């Protein structure tokens, strides 16, 4: 009986807490918060192990684990409550404090309000425990004959359990409904956005930037094929009507707060830019090119009075924060060096898709995404590299990470069967903000042969290449390397993505029957 009342109290606590979380912030719910806190504190080795054993289910396994521990804890409290009412209440409050600390300690925490769901949950648990324990221990008011179990209000207990369970289930469903409504609201908010025409349209692409070969990545990556990399358990939902961006910090003479409309009223520029993820393995697919529309970040910084370190500015790091608490640090010098660093509102002619950072994301050509491309951005703080380590830097990734010059063979695919005779080998090469000068291919470790380059697009985009190969029968290894316009040729030295990006030549093994 005690264990049952504990379970019911735990259930009520969770239902009420998650309902409160919908009102406060979905991520402040105790299970998500404790789960997130656990992920942040898990040593890399354990994380690797969990990912290897549970794969993409690792987050679910973690949440089930949390529920299990919670259930056992709740049953213990229920039993305790029969004899030590105060101790049990204190136990429930401890649960609340753990949840509250986890929620407010998350990197995306908005502060004290995030403690509310856990505290409300704990209070609910205490109330339910008191109610049910009372039914189990209080003598029935008008009990002349203590015939059955003395002091047990059996009917009251059953009614209490049923009532609390029903109420909690109702609260849980209401939470789910409101949550779904939030997702629809974000999509509806995006549907209201009308993007103005750019004051500075994207430079016309020269003919022949896209070789349009079968199996070769198109020059512009369709949005539906654009890679997605982020830590968001649920895609953040932002309402453009209430969204603001704050720009503040060291050396900011005039802090700014801008609404979405404020941004759209500024002159917009449109640019083709290739983005790359630092986690991209050699030959990997975390790279893509899109036509971005946005405000030039340097203009905003200048307006706020920010000077680059080279001109005596006190801040060398720009920290971007997203609505989901991600932090990314970018060198101020790079943002102000004349390149098209953007606060983007559009991607390939549409408002940013929710998964790619709606309503506004940052983008800095030539830097890996994790040090520049903050999605769902809400805050920009000028600080120093000494003073602050953003999310991934705290996890051993490099604080500064320019994109490494890379090339990839798109066709033929690994282990493809290629017909003997003339075959086309083709792919892409990128060295954003430097440009690609040369691509070479070799077969079976032979001499490097120059590939033909597609027409050169803007300096921040990748470049296609192709090479005619006289394929002879046998198994062959094709390798590619690029040289950028600074004269640097890709090293064959293999490096893993961590800490600052993979290196090495992409190779593909094919069979010619
Ligand atoms: N808020 C937020 N922004 C983020 C990330 C994230 O996890 N959260 N990931 C970054 C990383 S590592 C990359 S490579 C790019 C990927 O952007 P995309 O998903 O639009 O391709 O977003 C960056 N911006
Ligand atoms: Mo990334």
Coordinates of C-alpha atoms and ligand atoms in Angstrom, one line a residue:
X1 CA 0.0 0.0 0.0
X2 CA 2.8 2.4 0.9
X3 CA 4.7 1.6 -2.2
X4 CA 1.6 2.1 -4.3
X5 CA 0.9 5.5 -2.8
X6 CA 4.5 6.4 -3.5
X7 CA 4.2 5.4 -7.1
X8 CA 1.0 7.4 -7.5
X9 CA 2.6 10.4 -5.8
X10 CA 5.6 10.1 -8.2
X11 CA 3.3 9.8 -11.2
X12 CA 1.4 12.9 -10.1
X13 CA 4.6 14.8 -9.5
X14 CA 5.8 14.0 -13.1
X15 CA 2.5 14.8 -14.7
X16 CA 2.1 18.1 -12.9
X17 CA 5.8 19.0 -13.4
X18 CA 5.7 18.3 -17.2
X19 CA 2.4 20.3 -17.5
X20 CA 4.1 23.2 -15.6
X21 CA 7.1 22.8 -18.0
X22 CA 4.9 23.4 -21.0
X23 CA 4.0 26.8 -19.5
X24 CA 7.6 27.6 -18.4
X25 CA 9.8 25.9 -21.0
X26 CA 9.5 22.3 -22.3
X27 CA 13.2 21.7 -21.7
X28 CA 12.8 22.6 -18.0
X29 CA 10.7 19.4 -17.3
X30 CA 12.5 17.3 -14.7
X31 CA 13.2 14.2 -16.9
X32 CA 14.6 16.3 -19.8
X33 CA 16.6 18.5 -17.5
X34 CA 18.0 15.6 -15.4
X35 CA 18.7 13.7 -18.7
X36 CA 20.4 16.7 -20.2
X37 CA 22.5 17.3 -17.1
X38 CA 23.5 13.7 -17.1
X39 CA 24.6 13.9 -20.8
X40 CA 26.6 17.0 -20.1
X41 CA 28.4 15.4 -17.2
X42 CA 29.0 12.0 -18.7
X43 CA 32.6 11.3 -19.5
X44 CA 33.3 11.0 -23.2
X45 CA 34.3 7.3 -22.8
X46 CA 30.9 6.4 -21.2
X47 CA 29.1 8.4 -23.9
X48 CA 30.9 6.5 -26.6
X49 CA 30.1 3.3 -24.9
X50 CA 26.4 4.2 -24.6
X51 CA 26.2 5.3 -28.3
X52 CA 27.9 2.1 -29.4
X53 CA 25.6 -0.1 -27.3
X54 CA 22.3 1.7 -27.7
X55 CA 23.0 3.6 -30.9
X56 CA 20.3 6.2 -31.6
X57 CA 18.3 4.8 -28.7
X58 CA 20.8 6.0 -26.1
X59 CA 18.7 9.0 -25.1
X60 CA 15.6 6.9 -24.6
X61 CA 17.5 4.4 -22.5
X62 CA 18.8 7.3 -20.4
X63 CA 15.2 8.6 -19.9
X64 CA 13.9 5.1 -19.0
X65 CA 16.7 4.8 -16.5
X66 CA 15.7 8.1 -14.9
X67 CA 12.1 7.0 -14.7
X68 CA 13.1 3.7 -13.1
X69 CA 15.3 5.4 -10.4
X70 CA 12.4 7.8 -9.8
X71 CA 9.9 5.0 -9.4
X72 CA 12.0 3.1 -6.9
X73 CA 12.7 6.3 -5.0
X74 CA 8.9 7.1 -5.0
X75 CA 8.0 3.7 -3.7
X76 CA 10.5 4.0 -0.9
X77 CA 9.0 7.4 0.1
X78 CA 5.5 5.9 0.0
X79 CA 6.5 3.2 2.5
X80 CA 8.4 5.7 4.7
X81 CA 5.4 8.1 4.7
X82 CA 3.3 5.5 6.6
X83 CA 5.5 6.0 9.7
X84 CA 7.7 9.0 9.1
X85 CA 5.5 11.6 7.4
X86 CA 8.0 14.4 7.7
X87 CA 10.9 12.4 6.4
X88 CA 9.0 11.3 3.4
X89 CA 7.9 14.9 2.6
X90 CA 11.6 16.0 3.0
X91 CA 12.5 13.2 0.5
X92 CA 10.0 14.4 -2.0
X93 CA 11.4 17.9 -1.7
X94 CA 14.9 16.5 -2.2
X95 CA 13.7 15.1 -5.5
X96 CA 12.3 18.5 -6.4
X97 CA 15.6 20.2 -5.5
X98 CA 17.6 17.7 -7.7
X99 CA 15.2 18.4 -10.6
X100 CA 15.3 22.2 -10.0
X101 CA 19.1 22.2 -9.8
X102 CA 19.4 20.2 -13.0
X103 CA 17.0 22.5 -14.8
X104 CA 18.5 25.8 -13.7
X105 CA 22.0 24.4 -14.2
X106 CA 21.4 23.5 -17.9
X107 CA 23.3 25.7 -20.3
X108 CA 20.0 26.8 -21.9
X109 CA 18.4 27.7 -18.5
X110 CA 16.6 31.0 -18.3
X111 CA 17.1 31.0 -14.6
X112 CA 14.8 30.6 -11.6
X113 CA 11.6 30.0 -13.6
X114 CA 13.2 26.7 -14.8
X115 CA 13.0 25.5 -11.2
X116 CA 9.2 25.9 -11.1
X117 CA 8.2 22.5 -12.8
X118 CA 10.3 20.4 -10.4
X119 CA 9.3 22.4 -7.3
X120 CA 5.6 22.2 -8.3
X121 CA 6.1 18.5 -8.9
X122 CA 7.6 18.0 -5.5
X123 CA 4.9 19.9 -3.8
X124 CA 2.3 17.8 -5.6
X125 CA 4.1 14.6 -4.5
X126 CA 4.2 15.8 -0.9
X127 CA 0.5 16.6 -1.0
X128 CA -0.4 13.2 -2.5
X129 CA 1.8 11.3 -0.1
X130 CA 0.2 13.1 2.9
X131 CA -3.3 12.5 1.5
X132 CA -2.8 8.8 0.9
X133 CA -0.7 8.1 4.0
X134 CA -3.5 9.8 6.0
X135 CA -6.0 7.4 4.5
X136 CA -3.8 4.5 5.4
X137 CA -3.0 5.6 9.0
X138 CA -5.8 7.9 10.2
X139 CA -8.5 6.2 12.2
X140 CA -11.8 6.5 10.5
X141 CA -13.6 9.4 12.2
X142 CA -16.7 7.5 13.1
X143 CA -15.3 4.1 13.6
X144 CA -17.0 2.5 16.5
X145 CA -15.8 -1.0 15.9
X146 CA -12.1 -1.4 14.8
X147 CA -13.1 -4.7 13.2
X148 CA -11.0 -4.6 10.1
X149 CA -7.4 -3.2 9.9
X150 CA -7.4 -0.5 12.5
X151 CA -6.9 3.0 11.2
X152 CA -7.2 2.2 7.6
X153 CA -9.7 4.1 5.5
X154 CA -9.6 1.6 2.7
X155 CA -12.3 3.2 0.6
X156 CA -10.8 6.6 1.0
X157 CA -7.4 5.2 0.0
X158 CA -8.7 3.5 -3.2
X159 CA -10.7 6.7 -4.1
X160 CA -7.6 8.8 -3.4
X161 CA -5.4 6.6 -5.6
X162 CA -7.9 6.5 -8.4
X163 CA -8.6 10.3 -8.2
X164 CA -4.9 11.2 -8.2
X165 CA -4.1 8.8 -11.0
X166 CA -7.0 10.1 -13.1
X167 CA -6.1 13.7 -12.4
X168 CA -2.5 13.1 -13.2
X169 CA -3.3 11.4 -16.5
X170 CA -5.5 14.3 -17.4
X171 CA -2.7 16.7 -16.6
X172 CA -0.3 14.6 -18.7
X173 CA -2.6 14.6 -21.7
X174 CA -3.2 18.3 -21.4
X175 CA 0.6 18.8 -21.4
X176 CA 1.0 16.7 -24.6
X177 CA -1.8 18.7 -26.3
X178 CA -0.3 22.0 -25.4
X179 CA 3.1 20.8 -26.5
X180 CA 1.7 19.8 -29.9
X181 CA 0.0 23.2 -30.2
X182 CA 3.4 24.8 -29.6
X183 CA 4.9 22.9 -32.5
X184 CA 2.0 24.0 -34.8
X185 CA 2.4 27.6 -33.6
X186 CA 6.1 27.6 -34.7
X187 CA 5.2 26.3 -38.1
X188 CA 2.4 28.9 -38.4
X189 CA 4.7 31.6 -37.3
X190 CA 7.1 30.6 -40.1
X191 CA 4.3 30.6 -42.6
X192 CA 3.6 34.3 -41.8
X193 CA 7.1 35.4 -42.8
X194 CA 7.5 37.3 -46.0
X195 CA 11.1 37.9 -46.9
X196 CA 12.0 41.2 -48.5
X197 CA 14.1 41.3 -51.6
X198 CA 17.8 41.6 -51.0
X199 CA 19.4 45.0 -51.3
X200 CA 22.5 43.1 -52.5
X201 CA 21.5 40.0 -54.5
X202 CA 23.8 37.0 -54.8
X203 CA 26.3 37.5 -57.6
X204 CA 25.2 35.7 -60.7
X205 CA 26.8 32.3 -60.8
X206 CA 29.1 31.8 -63.8
X207 CA 28.0 29.3 -66.4
X208 CA 29.4 25.9 -65.7
X209 CA 29.7 26.0 -61.9
X210 CA 27.4 23.0 -62.0
X211 CA 28.7 20.2 -64.2
X212 CA 25.4 18.4 -63.7
X213 CA 27.0 15.0 -63.8
X214 CA 25.2 11.9 -62.6
X215 CA 26.2 11.1 -59.0
X216 CA 27.9 14.5 -58.5
X217 CA 26.5 16.7 -55.7
X218 CA 24.7 19.7 -57.3
X219 CA 26.3 23.1 -56.8
X220 CA 23.4 24.3 -54.6
X221 CA 22.3 21.7 -52.1
X222 CA 18.5 21.3 -52.1
X223 CA 17.2 22.3 -48.6
X224 CA 15.7 18.8 -48.0
X225 CA 19.1 17.3 -48.6
X226 CA 21.1 19.8 -46.5
X227 CA 22.8 18.1 -43.6
X228 CA 21.6 18.8 -40.1
X229 CA 23.8 18.7 -37.0
X230 CA 22.7 19.9 -33.6
X231 CA 22.1 18.8 -30.0
X232 CA 18.4 19.6 -29.9
X233 CA 16.3 16.8 -28.5
X234 CA 13.3 18.7 -29.9
X235 CA 13.5 21.3 -32.6
X236 CA 13.2 24.7 -30.8
X237 CA 10.0 26.6 -31.5
X238 CA 10.3 30.3 -31.9
X239 CA 7.5 32.8 -32.4
X240 CA 8.8 35.6 -34.6
X241 CA 6.4 38.1 -33.0
X242 CA 8.2 37.8 -29.6
X243 CA 11.7 36.9 -30.8
X244 CA 14.4 39.3 -30.1
X245 CA 18.2 39.4 -30.5
X246 CA 20.3 41.1 -27.9
X247 CA 23.8 42.3 -28.8
X248 CA 25.9 43.3 -25.7
X249 CA 29.2 42.8 -23.9
X250 CA 32.7 44.0 -23.7
X251 CA 33.4 47.0 -25.9
X252 CA 29.8 47.4 -27.0
X253 CA 29.3 51.1 -26.8
X254 CA 25.6 50.9 -27.7
X255 CA 23.9 47.5 -26.8
X256 CA 21.1 46.6 -29.2
X257 CA 17.9 44.7 -28.9
X258 CA 16.4 43.8 -32.3
X259 CA 13.1 42.3 -33.2
X260 CA 12.6 40.1 -36.3
X261 CA 11.0 43.1 -38.1
X262 CA 13.9 45.3 -37.1
X263 CA 16.2 42.8 -38.9
X264 CA 14.0 42.6 -42.0
X265 CA 13.9 46.4 -42.3
X266 CA 17.7 46.5 -42.6
X267 CA 19.4 46.1 -46.0
X268 CA 19.6 42.3 -46.7
X269 CA 22.4 40.6 -48.6
X270 CA 22.1 37.3 -50.4
X271 CA 25.1 35.0 -50.8
X272 CA 26.0 31.5 -51.8
X273 CA 28.0 29.9 -49.0
X274 CA 29.2 26.4 -48.4
X275 CA 28.9 25.2 -44.8
X276 CA 30.8 22.4 -43.2
X277 CA 30.6 20.5 -39.9
X278 CA 33.8 19.8 -37.9
X279 CA 32.5 16.3 -37.4
X280 CA 32.6 15.6 -41.1
X281 CA 34.9 12.6 -41.7
X282 CA 37.0 12.6 -44.8
X283 CA 34.6 11.8 -47.6
X284 CA 31.6 12.5 -45.4
X285 CA 28.3 14.3 -46.1
X286 CA 28.2 17.1 -43.5
X287 CA 28.9 19.8 -46.1
X288 CA 26.5 21.7 -48.3
X289 CA 25.9 24.9 -50.2
X290 CA 22.9 27.1 -49.9
X291 CA 21.8 30.6 -51.0
X292 CA 21.5 32.5 -47.7
X293 CA 19.7 35.8 -47.1
X294 CA 20.5 37.9 -44.1
X295 CA 21.9 40.9 -42.4
X296 CA 25.6 41.5 -42.5
X297 CA 26.8 40.9 -38.9
X298 CA 29.6 43.3 -39.3
X299 CA 27.2 46.2 -39.9
X300 CA 25.4 45.4 -36.6
X301 CA 28.6 45.2 -34.7
X302 CA 29.9 48.5 -36.1
X303 CA 26.6 50.1 -35.2
X304 CA 27.0 48.8 -31.7
X305 CA 30.4 50.4 -31.5
X306 CA 32.4 47.1 -31.6
X307 CA 36.0 47.3 -32.9
X308 CA 38.1 44.3 -33.8
X309 CA 41.0 43.5 -31.5
X310 CA 43.4 44.7 -34.2
X311 CA 42.0 48.2 -33.7
X312 CA 42.1 48.0 -30.0
X313 CA 38.7 46.4 -29.3
X314 CA 38.7 44.7 -25.9
X315 CA 36.7 41.6 -27.0
X316 CA 38.3 38.9 -29.2
X317 CA 35.4 36.4 -28.9
X318 CA 31.8 36.7 -30.0
X319 CA 29.6 34.2 -28.2
X320 CA 26.3 33.4 -29.8
X321 CA 23.6 31.8 -27.7
X322 CA 20.6 30.0 -29.0
X323 CA 17.1 29.7 -27.5
X324 CA 18.0 26.1 -26.6
X325 CA 21.2 27.2 -24.7
X326 CA 23.8 26.2 -27.2
X327 CA 26.8 28.5 -27.1
X328 CA 29.2 29.0 -30.0
X329 CA 32.3 31.2 -30.0
X330 CA 33.6 33.1 -33.0
X331 CA 36.7 35.3 -33.4
X332 CA 35.6 38.9 -33.6
X333 CA 38.5 39.6 -35.9
X334 CA 37.2 37.1 -38.5
X335 CA 33.6 38.4 -38.4
X336 CA 34.9 42.0 -39.0
X337 CA 37.5 41.1 -41.7
X338 CA 35.2 41.9 -44.6
X339 CA 33.8 38.4 -45.3
X340 CA 30.0 37.9 -45.5
X341 CA 29.3 36.8 -41.9
X342 CA 25.5 36.8 -41.8
X343 CA 22.6 36.7 -39.5
X344 CA 20.6 34.7 -41.9
X345 CA 16.8 34.7 -42.2
X346 CA 16.4 32.9 -45.5
X347 CA 17.8 29.7 -47.0
X348 CA 17.4 28.9 -50.7
X349 CA 14.6 31.4 -51.2
X350 CA 12.5 30.6 -48.1
X351 CA 12.4 31.5 -44.5
X352 CA 14.9 29.4 -42.6
X353 CA 13.4 25.9 -42.0
X354 CA 12.7 25.2 -38.3
X355 CA 15.5 22.6 -38.3
X356 CA 18.0 25.0 -39.7
X357 CA 17.5 27.7 -37.1
X358 CA 14.2 29.5 -37.7
X359 CA 13.9 32.5 -37.4
X360 CA 17.5 33.6 -37.4
X361 CA 20.9 31.8 -37.5
X362 CA 24.5 33.0 -37.8
X363 CA 26.8 31.9 -40.5
X364 CA 30.5 32.8 -41.0
X365 CA 32.1 31.6 -44.3
X366 CA 35.3 29.7 -43.7
X367 CA 34.6 28.6 -40.2
X368 CA 33.2 25.2 -39.1
X369 CA 29.6 25.3 -38.0
X370 CA 30.3 24.7 -34.3
X371 CA 32.3 28.0 -34.0
X372 CA 30.1 30.2 -36.1
X373 CA 26.7 28.9 -37.3
X374 CA 24.4 29.3 -34.2
X375 CA 20.8 28.3 -35.1
X376 CA 17.8 29.7 -33.2
X377 CA 20.1 32.5 -32.1
X378 CA 18.8 34.9 -29.4
X379 CA 21.9 36.6 -27.9
X380 CA 25.3 37.8 -29.0
X381 CA 27.8 38.6 -26.3
X382 CA 31.2 40.2 -26.9
X383 CA 33.8 38.7 -24.6
X384 CA 37.3 37.1 -24.7
X385 CA 38.5 33.6 -25.4
X386 CA 40.2 33.7 -22.0
X387 CA 37.0 34.5 -20.2
X388 CA 34.6 32.0 -21.7
X389 CA 34.6 28.5 -23.2
X390 CA 31.5 27.7 -25.3
X391 CA 29.7 24.4 -25.3
X392 CA 32.0 22.3 -27.5
X393 CA 35.2 23.9 -26.3
X394 CA 34.3 22.6 -22.8
X395 CA 34.1 19.2 -24.5
X396 CA 37.6 19.3 -25.8
X397 CA 37.0 20.7 -29.3
X398 CA 39.2 23.5 -30.4
X399 CA 38.2 27.1 -29.6
X400 CA 39.2 28.3 -33.1
X401 CA 38.4 26.1 -36.1
X402 CA 38.7 27.4 -39.6
X403 CA 37.5 25.0 -42.2
X404 CA 40.2 22.7 -43.5
X405 CA 40.8 22.5 -47.3
X406 CA 39.2 19.2 -48.4
X407 CA 38.0 17.3 -51.4
X408 CA 35.7 14.4 -51.9
X409 CA 35.0 11.8 -54.6
X410 CA 31.2 11.7 -55.2
X411 CA 31.3 9.3 -58.1
X412 CA 32.1 6.4 -58.5
X413 CA 30.8 5.3 -55.1
X414 CA 32.9 3.1 -52.8
X415 CA 33.0 -0.5 -54.1
X416 CA 31.1 0.4 -57.3
X417 CA 31.6 -1.7 -60.4
X418 CA 32.9 0.5 -63.1
X419 CA 32.8 -0.6 -66.8
X420 CA 36.2 -0.8 -68.4
X421 CA 37.0 2.1 -70.8
X422 CA 36.5 5.8 -70.2
X423 CA 34.9 6.5 -66.9
X424 CA 34.1 9.8 -65.2
X425 CA 35.5 10.4 -61.7
X426 CA 33.9 13.6 -60.1
X427 CA 33.4 15.3 -56.9
X428 CA 33.6 18.6 -54.9
X429 CA 36.4 20.4 -53.2
X430 CA 36.1 23.2 -50.7
X431 CA 38.3 25.8 -49.0
X432 CA 35.8 28.5 -48.1
X433 CA 37.0 32.1 -48.3
X434 CA 40.3 30.9 -49.9
X435 CA 39.0 29.2 -53.1
X436 CA 40.1 26.0 -54.9
X437 CA 43.0 26.3 -57.3
X438 CA 43.7 22.7 -58.2
X439 CA 42.4 19.2 -57.8
X440 CA 44.4 16.1 -58.5
X441 CA 43.5 12.5 -58.7
X442 CA 45.6 9.4 -58.7
X443 CA 45.0 5.7 -59.2
X444 CA 46.7 3.0 -57.2
X445 CA 49.3 5.4 -55.7
X446 CA 50.5 6.4 -59.2
X447 CA 51.3 9.9 -60.4
X448 CA 48.9 12.7 -59.5
X449 CA 46.8 13.8 -62.5
X450 CA 45.1 17.2 -62.8
X451 CA 41.4 17.0 -62.7
X452 CA 39.3 19.5 -64.7
X453 CA 37.7 22.2 -62.5
X454 CA 34.2 23.4 -62.9
X455 CA 33.8 27.2 -63.3
X456 CA 34.7 29.0 -60.1
X457 CA 31.8 30.3 -58.1
X458 CA 32.0 32.8 -55.2
X459 CA 35.1 32.4 -52.9
X460 CA 32.9 31.0 -50.1
X461 CA 31.6 28.1 -52.1
X462 CA 32.9 24.7 -53.0
X463 CA 34.0 23.8 -56.5
X464 CA 33.1 20.8 -58.6
X465 CA 35.8 18.8 -60.5
X466 CA 35.9 15.9 -62.8
X467 CA 38.5 13.6 -64.3
X468 CA 38.3 11.2 -67.2
X469 CA 39.8 7.8 -66.3
X470 CA 40.7 5.0 -68.6
X471 CA 39.6 2.2 -66.4
X472 CA 41.3 -1.1 -66.8
X473 CA 40.1 -4.3 -65.3
X474 CA 41.0 -5.1 -61.7
X475 CA 40.4 -3.5 -58.3
X476 CA 41.6 0.1 -58.1
X477 CA 42.0 2.8 -55.5
X478 CA 41.1 6.3 -56.5
X479 CA 42.5 9.2 -54.4
X480 CA 41.9 12.9 -54.5
X481 CA 43.6 16.0 -53.1
X482 CA 43.0 19.7 -53.5
X483 CA 45.2 22.8 -53.4
X484 CA 43.6 26.1 -52.3
X485 CA 44.4 29.5 -53.5
X486 CA 46.8 30.2 -50.7
X487 CA 49.0 27.4 -52.3
X488 CA 48.3 24.9 -49.6
X489 CA 47.9 21.3 -50.7
X490 CA 45.8 18.9 -48.6
X491 CA 47.9 16.8 -46.3
X492 CA 47.7 13.0 -46.5
X493 CA 48.1 13.0 -42.7
X494 CA 44.9 11.4 -41.3
X495 CA 43.3 13.2 -38.5
X496 CA 40.1 12.5 -36.7
X497 CA 37.4 15.2 -36.5
X498 CA 38.2 16.0 -32.9
X499 CA 39.6 18.6 -32.0
X500 CA 39.6 20.8 -35.1
X501 CA 38.5 18.8 -38.1
X502 CA 39.4 15.7 -40.1
X503 CA 42.3 15.7 -42.6
X504 CA 43.6 13.2 -45.1
X505 CA 42.9 12.3 -48.7
X506 CA 39.5 10.8 -49.6
X507 CA 39.9 7.5 -51.4
X508 CA 37.5 5.1 -53.1
X509 CA 38.0 1.5 -54.0
X510 CA 36.2 0.3 -57.1
X511 CA 36.2 -2.8 -59.2
X512 CA 36.4 -2.9 -63.0
X513 CA 35.3 -6.4 -64.2
Ligands
LIG1 N1 21.6 26.0 -31.5 C1 22.4 25.3 -32.1 N2 23.1 25.8 -33.2 C2 24.0 25.0 -33.9 C3 24.3 23.7 -33.5 C4 23.6 23.2 -32.3 O1 23.8 22.1 -31.9 N3 22.7 24.0 -31.7 N4 25.2 22.9 -34.1 C5 26.2 23.6 -34.9 C6 26.9 22.8 -35.8 S1 28.0 21.7 -35.1 C7 26.8 22.8 -37.2 S2 27.8 22.0 -38.2 C8 25.7 23.6 -37.8 C9 24.8 22.8 -38.7 O2 23.8 23.5 -39.2 P1 22.7 22.8 -40.1 O3 22.1 21.8 -39.2 O4 21.8 23.9 -40.5 O5 23.4 22.1 -41.2 O6 24.9 24.3 -36.9 C10 25.6 24.8 -35.7 N5 24.6 25.5 -34.9
LIG2 MO1 29.3 20.9 -36.7

